[in-house]
Short mmCIF file of C-alpha atoms in Angstrom, two decimals:
data_model
loop_
_atom_site.label_atom_id
_atom_site.label_comp_id
_atom_site.label_asym_id
_atom_site.label_seq_id
_atom_site.Cartn_x
_atom_site.Cartn_y
_atom_site.Cartn_z
CA MET A 1 -0.71 -24.00 2.51
CA ASN A 2 0.98 -22.00 -0.24
CA ALA A 3 0.35 -18.24 0.03
CA THR A 4 -0.62 -17.91 -3.65
CA LEU A 5 -3.05 -20.81 -3.34
CA LYS A 6 -4.70 -19.11 -0.36
CA LYS A 7 -5.17 -15.95 -2.42
CA VAL A 8 -6.65 -17.88 -5.34
CA ILE A 9 -9.10 -19.67 -3.03
CA ALA A 10 -10.08 -16.33 -1.49
CA GLU A 11 -10.77 -14.88 -4.94
CA PHE A 12 -12.88 -17.91 -5.81
CA LEU A 13 -14.92 -17.72 -2.60
CA GLY A 14 -15.50 -13.98 -2.84
CA THR A 15 -16.61 -14.11 -6.47
CA PHE A 16 -18.72 -17.21 -5.83
CA THR A 17 -20.59 -15.54 -2.95
CA TYR A 18 -21.06 -12.31 -4.89
CA LEU A 19 -22.60 -14.07 -7.92
CA LEU A 20 -24.70 -16.27 -5.64
CA ALA A 21 -26.24 -13.13 -4.13
CA ILE A 22 -26.81 -11.54 -7.54
CA ALA A 23 -28.38 -14.64 -9.10
CA GLY A 24 -30.43 -15.46 -6.02
CA ALA A 25 -31.77 -11.90 -5.68
CA ALA A 26 -32.62 -11.80 -9.38
CA ALA A 27 -34.39 -15.16 -9.22
CA SER A 28 -36.43 -13.98 -6.24
CA GLU A 29 -37.30 -10.72 -8.04
CA SER A 30 -36.53 -8.87 -4.83
CA PRO A 31 -36.88 -5.07 -4.97
CA PHE A 32 -33.66 -4.87 -2.97
CA ARG A 33 -31.50 -6.58 -5.58
CA GLY A 34 -29.10 -3.66 -5.86
CA LEU A 35 -28.64 -3.34 -2.11
CA THR A 36 -28.20 -7.10 -1.73
CA ALA A 37 -25.44 -7.26 -4.33
CA ALA A 38 -23.65 -4.15 -3.04
CA LEU A 39 -23.62 -5.25 0.60
CA THR A 40 -22.52 -8.79 -0.31
CA LEU A 41 -19.58 -7.48 -2.32
CA GLY A 42 -18.61 -5.04 0.44
CA LEU A 43 -18.69 -7.77 3.08
CA MET A 44 -16.60 -10.11 0.93
CA ILE A 45 -13.96 -7.41 0.48
CA LEU A 46 -13.98 -6.77 4.21
CA SER A 47 -13.69 -10.48 5.03
CA LEU A 48 -11.24 -11.72 2.39
CA GLY A 49 -9.45 -8.54 1.39
CA GLY A 50 -6.68 -9.21 3.89
CA ILE A 51 -5.84 -12.47 2.10
CA SER A 52 -5.98 -11.67 -1.62
CA GLY A 53 -6.77 -7.97 -1.76
CA GLY A 54 -10.47 -8.62 -2.38
CA HIS A 55 -10.53 -8.11 -6.16
CA PHE A 56 -13.33 -10.51 -7.20
CA ASN A 57 -13.22 -8.70 -10.53
CA PRO A 58 -10.86 -9.24 -13.49
CA ALA A 59 -10.89 -5.50 -14.24
CA VAL A 60 -9.63 -4.76 -10.71
CA SER A 61 -6.95 -7.44 -11.00
CA ILE A 62 -5.80 -5.99 -14.34
CA TYR A 63 -5.57 -2.57 -12.73
CA PHE A 64 -3.32 -3.84 -9.92
CA PHE A 65 -1.23 -5.73 -12.47
CA ALA A 66 -0.77 -2.44 -14.36
CA LYS A 67 0.40 -0.89 -11.07
CA LYS A 68 2.86 -3.80 -10.73
CA THR A 69 1.25 -4.79 -7.45
CA ILE A 70 0.71 -8.37 -8.63
CA SER A 71 2.66 -10.49 -11.11
CA PHE A 72 1.37 -11.77 -14.43
CA GLY A 73 1.13 -15.31 -13.05
CA THR A 74 -0.96 -14.07 -10.13
CA LEU A 75 -3.18 -12.13 -12.54
CA VAL A 76 -3.88 -15.24 -14.61
CA ALA A 77 -4.60 -17.30 -11.48
CA PHE A 78 -6.92 -14.62 -10.07
CA VAL A 79 -8.90 -14.21 -13.30
CA ALA A 80 -9.30 -17.98 -13.63
CA ALA A 81 -10.53 -18.26 -10.02
CA GLN A 82 -12.94 -15.36 -10.56
CA LEU A 83 -14.47 -16.85 -13.71
CA VAL A 84 -14.87 -20.28 -12.15
CA GLY A 85 -16.35 -18.73 -9.02
CA ALA A 86 -18.76 -16.69 -11.15
CA PHE A 87 -20.02 -19.79 -12.94
CA PHE A 88 -20.61 -21.83 -9.80
CA GLY A 89 -21.98 -18.83 -7.91
CA THR A 90 -24.58 -18.21 -10.61
CA ALA A 91 -25.56 -21.89 -10.63
CA ALA A 92 -25.85 -21.94 -6.82
CA GLY A 93 -27.91 -18.75 -6.69
CA LEU A 94 -30.37 -20.08 -9.25
CA ALA A 95 -30.53 -23.45 -7.47
CA LEU A 96 -31.73 -21.70 -4.30
CA TRP A 97 -34.93 -20.94 -6.22
CA GLU A 98 -35.10 -24.28 -8.01
CA LYS A 99 -33.77 -22.87 -11.23
CA THR A 100 -30.89 -24.02 -13.38
CA ILE A 101 -28.37 -22.38 -15.65
CA GLN A 102 -29.48 -21.82 -19.24
CA PRO A 103 -27.73 -22.95 -22.42
CA LEU A 104 -25.59 -20.42 -24.25
CA SER A 105 -27.30 -18.36 -26.91
CA ALA A 106 -26.01 -16.34 -29.83
CA GLY A 107 -26.78 -12.76 -30.73
CA ASN A 108 -25.93 -9.28 -29.46
CA GLN A 109 -28.51 -7.02 -27.89
CA VAL A 110 -26.09 -4.40 -26.56
CA ASN A 111 -27.00 -0.85 -27.57
CA THR A 112 -25.34 2.48 -26.87
CA PRO A 113 -26.95 3.09 -23.44
CA ILE A 114 -25.91 -0.37 -22.23
CA PHE A 115 -22.36 0.06 -23.53
CA LEU A 116 -21.88 3.56 -22.11
CA GLY A 117 -23.46 2.54 -18.82
CA GLU A 118 -20.87 -0.20 -18.34
CA VAL A 119 -18.04 2.16 -19.29
CA VAL A 120 -19.16 4.67 -16.66
CA ALA A 121 -19.85 2.06 -13.99
CA THR A 122 -16.47 0.35 -14.43
CA ALA A 123 -14.53 3.61 -14.69
CA GLY A 124 -16.12 4.91 -11.49
CA LEU A 125 -15.36 1.67 -9.67
CA ILE A 126 -11.67 1.58 -10.64
CA PHE A 127 -11.25 5.30 -9.99
CA ILE A 128 -12.64 4.96 -6.45
CA ILE A 129 -10.46 1.94 -5.69
CA GLY A 130 -7.35 3.53 -7.16
CA THR A 131 -7.83 6.82 -5.32
CA LEU A 132 -8.43 5.18 -1.95
CA VAL A 133 -5.49 2.80 -2.30
CA ASN A 134 -3.09 5.51 -3.47
CA ASN A 135 -4.16 7.78 -0.62
CA LYS A 136 -3.48 4.98 1.89
CA GLN A 137 -7.18 4.59 2.69
CA SER A 138 -7.49 0.92 1.78
CA ASN A 139 -9.59 0.33 4.90
CA LEU A 140 -12.38 2.30 3.22
CA VAL A 141 -12.36 0.39 -0.08
CA TRP A 142 -15.14 -1.99 0.95
CA ILE A 143 -17.41 0.93 1.84
CA GLY A 144 -16.55 2.86 -1.32
CA VAL A 145 -17.10 -0.14 -3.60
CA ALA A 146 -20.39 -1.15 -1.97
CA SER A 147 -21.67 2.43 -2.10
CA TRP A 148 -20.70 2.84 -5.76
CA PHE A 149 -22.37 -0.39 -6.84
CA PHE A 150 -25.55 0.53 -5.00
CA VAL A 151 -25.66 3.98 -6.59
CA ALA A 152 -24.57 2.89 -10.07
CA SER A 153 -27.17 0.12 -10.17
CA SER A 154 -29.87 2.79 -10.11
CA PHE A 155 -28.73 4.72 -13.20
CA THR A 156 -27.42 2.00 -15.55
CA VAL A 157 -29.46 -0.32 -17.76
CA THR A 158 -27.52 -3.40 -16.67
CA ASN A 159 -27.71 -2.55 -12.95
CA ALA A 160 -23.95 -1.91 -13.07
CA PHE A 161 -22.20 -5.17 -13.78
CA ALA A 162 -18.84 -3.32 -13.94
CA ASN A 163 -17.22 -6.74 -13.68
CA PRO A 164 -16.22 -9.14 -16.49
CA ALA A 165 -16.73 -12.08 -14.11
CA VAL A 166 -20.34 -11.04 -13.51
CA SER A 167 -20.86 -10.72 -17.26
CA PHE A 168 -19.37 -14.20 -17.75
CA GLY A 169 -21.59 -15.71 -15.05
CA TRP A 170 -24.68 -14.00 -16.44
CA MET A 171 -23.96 -15.57 -19.80
CA PHE A 172 -25.34 -18.77 -18.23
CA ASN A 173 -28.51 -16.99 -17.17
CA GLY A 174 -29.93 -15.73 -20.44
CA ILE A 175 -27.49 -13.11 -21.77
CA SER A 176 -26.20 -13.98 -25.24
CA THR A 177 -22.53 -14.58 -25.91
CA GLY A 178 -22.35 -11.58 -28.27
CA SER A 179 -23.86 -9.28 -25.65
CA THR A 180 -21.46 -10.62 -23.04
CA SER A 181 -18.48 -9.89 -25.29
CA SER A 182 -19.66 -6.33 -25.96
CA ILE A 183 -20.27 -5.68 -22.26
CA ILE A 184 -16.80 -6.98 -21.33
CA ILE A 185 -15.25 -4.71 -23.98
CA ALA A 186 -17.14 -1.77 -22.45
CA GLN A 187 -15.84 -2.69 -19.00
CA LEU A 188 -12.24 -2.86 -20.22
CA ALA A 189 -12.74 0.53 -21.90
CA GLY A 190 -13.95 1.86 -18.55
CA LEU A 191 -10.79 0.49 -16.94
CA VAL A 192 -8.65 2.47 -19.41
CA VAL A 193 -10.70 5.61 -18.77
CA ALA A 194 -10.21 5.22 -15.01
CA ILE A 195 -6.44 4.83 -15.36
CA LEU A 196 -6.29 7.98 -17.49
CA LEU A 197 -8.37 9.87 -14.92
CA LEU A 198 -6.07 8.72 -12.12
CA ILE A 199 -3.06 10.00 -14.06
CA ILE A 200 -4.69 13.32 -14.94
CA THR A 201 -5.97 14.04 -11.44
CA GLY A 202 -2.67 13.02 -9.86
CA ALA A 203 -4.32 10.48 -7.60
CA SER A 204 -1.79 7.88 -8.65
CA THR A 205 1.06 9.94 -7.12
CA ALA A 206 -0.74 11.10 -3.99
CA LYS A 207 1.40 8.81 -1.84
CA LYS A 208 4.72 10.36 -2.89
CA ALA A 209 3.89 14.02 -2.26
CA PRO A 210 3.97 13.91 1.58
CA ALA A 211 7.36 12.17 1.55
CA LYS A 212 8.91 14.94 -0.57
CA GLN A 213 7.56 17.69 1.69
CA ASP A 214 8.54 16.07 4.99
CA ALA A 215 12.13 15.28 4.01
CA PRO A 216 13.48 18.89 4.07
CA LYS A 217 12.05 19.47 7.56
CA PHE A 218 14.21 16.80 9.17
CA VAL A 219 17.38 16.84 7.04
CA PRO A 220 18.69 20.34 8.03
CA ALA A 221 18.38 19.68 11.77
CA PRO A 222 21.36 17.29 12.11
CA ILE A 223 23.41 19.38 9.67
CA VAL A 224 23.05 22.56 11.77
CA ALA A 225 23.45 20.80 15.10
CA ALA A 226 26.70 19.07 14.13
CA PRO A 227 28.78 22.26 13.59
CA ALA A 228 27.39 23.76 16.79
CA ALA A 229 28.50 20.77 18.79
CA ALA A 230 31.86 20.75 17.05
CA ALA A 231 32.40 24.46 17.70
CA SER A 232 31.59 24.18 21.36
CA SER A 233 34.10 21.41 21.99
CA PRO A 234 37.24 23.36 20.88
CA VAL A 235 36.20 26.40 22.90
CA ALA A 236 35.84 24.27 25.97
CA ALA A 237 39.19 22.63 25.31
CA LYS A 238 41.19 25.91 25.10
CA PRO A 239 40.69 27.01 28.73
CA SER A 240 41.66 23.56 29.97
CA ALA A 241 44.81 23.63 27.82
CA ALA A 242 45.73 27.10 29.17
CA LYS A 243 45.30 26.05 32.77
CA LYS A 244 47.56 22.99 32.46
CA PRO A 245 50.75 24.95 31.50
CA ALA A 246 50.07 27.46 34.30
CA ALA A 247 49.90 24.64 36.81
CA LYS A 248 53.19 23.21 35.54
CA LYS A 249 55.11 26.52 35.73
CA ALA A 250 54.44 27.10 39.45
CA PRO A 251 56.03 23.84 40.63
CA ALA A 252 58.97 24.42 38.28
CA LYS A 253 59.80 27.78 39.94
CA ALA A 254 59.49 26.35 43.44
CA ALA A 255 61.78 23.45 42.65
CA ALA A 256 64.60 25.68 41.40
CA PRO A 257 65.55 27.14 44.83
CA LYS A 258 65.48 23.69 46.42
CA VAL A 259 67.99 22.37 43.93
CA ALA A 260 70.21 25.42 44.43
CA ALA A 261 70.11 25.06 48.18
CA ALA A 262 71.02 21.45 47.93
CA LYS A 263 74.01 22.29 45.82
CA THR A 264 75.15 24.91 48.35
CA VAL A 265 74.92 22.48 51.22
CA ALA A 266 76.85 19.92 49.26
CA LYS A 267 79.72 22.34 48.59
CA LYS A 268 80.35 23.22 52.29
CA PRO A 269 81.80 19.82 53.29
CA ALA A 270 84.04 19.97 50.24
CA ALA A 271 85.51 23.27 51.51
CA GLU A 272 86.31 21.86 55.01
CA LYS A 273 88.35 18.84 53.74
CA PRO A 274 91.31 20.88 52.45
CA ALA A 275 91.59 22.67 55.74
CA ALA A 276 91.95 19.35 57.55
CA LYS A 277 94.77 18.27 55.25
CA SER A 278 96.78 21.46 55.86
CA ALA A 279 96.62 20.90 59.61
CA VAL A 280 98.24 17.49 59.33
CA LYS A 281 101.16 18.80 57.31
CA ASN A 282 102.11 21.36 59.93
#
């Protein structure tokens, strides 16, 4: 199966399961709705994060696109999968309690507390994800996200949607289209706030700092060691070069007398031959 298709399916499944838990818990009127949604999202990130990154949220996908982690084509595919998953997840969650999705309605009931609550909830979510990823602590993202959603659901009017896909899915469960649009705008504003905070706090460059500090510790070592090795080799070569001429001179002196003696022996027979000739003449 194509790798991109696997990622898209993972995004669909994660978002589908998350909205199923939200809609089902809301339909049951459980007092643990916040905990149910937070744990479900955390488990989906833990289970499917290794395939697609575990976004399940258009705001998160836009953030990683801004970081150039994913391409524009992947962003479009992820957002489409998340919206479709949100729709079917909401329908499935309501069906568990014999309820059905509701027709779309007009109007806008979003006030300042609702808008600001979504800005804060989304900004906190993206800031936590960005900081953990940039600090190479991606293994803790599922815990950080689940914890933030559980906490933020207790101090926001909307129980911390912080997710345009959730807002889209909830549009089929009683929230008007105008309210959904305003909430999504607030979430995108929270995304921008989070990116600015990451830039200001330096969390976006936390990965590069250790590399710059470690490099000088290892670079001078080979530079200092190389001249030391080079200096030791000529010193060791000089004594060996001095010993070789000394060894050559000793045999040269010993050979000189042998050659001279040989010449002397060779001259004696030459001196006897004339004497023999003079004896014959007499």
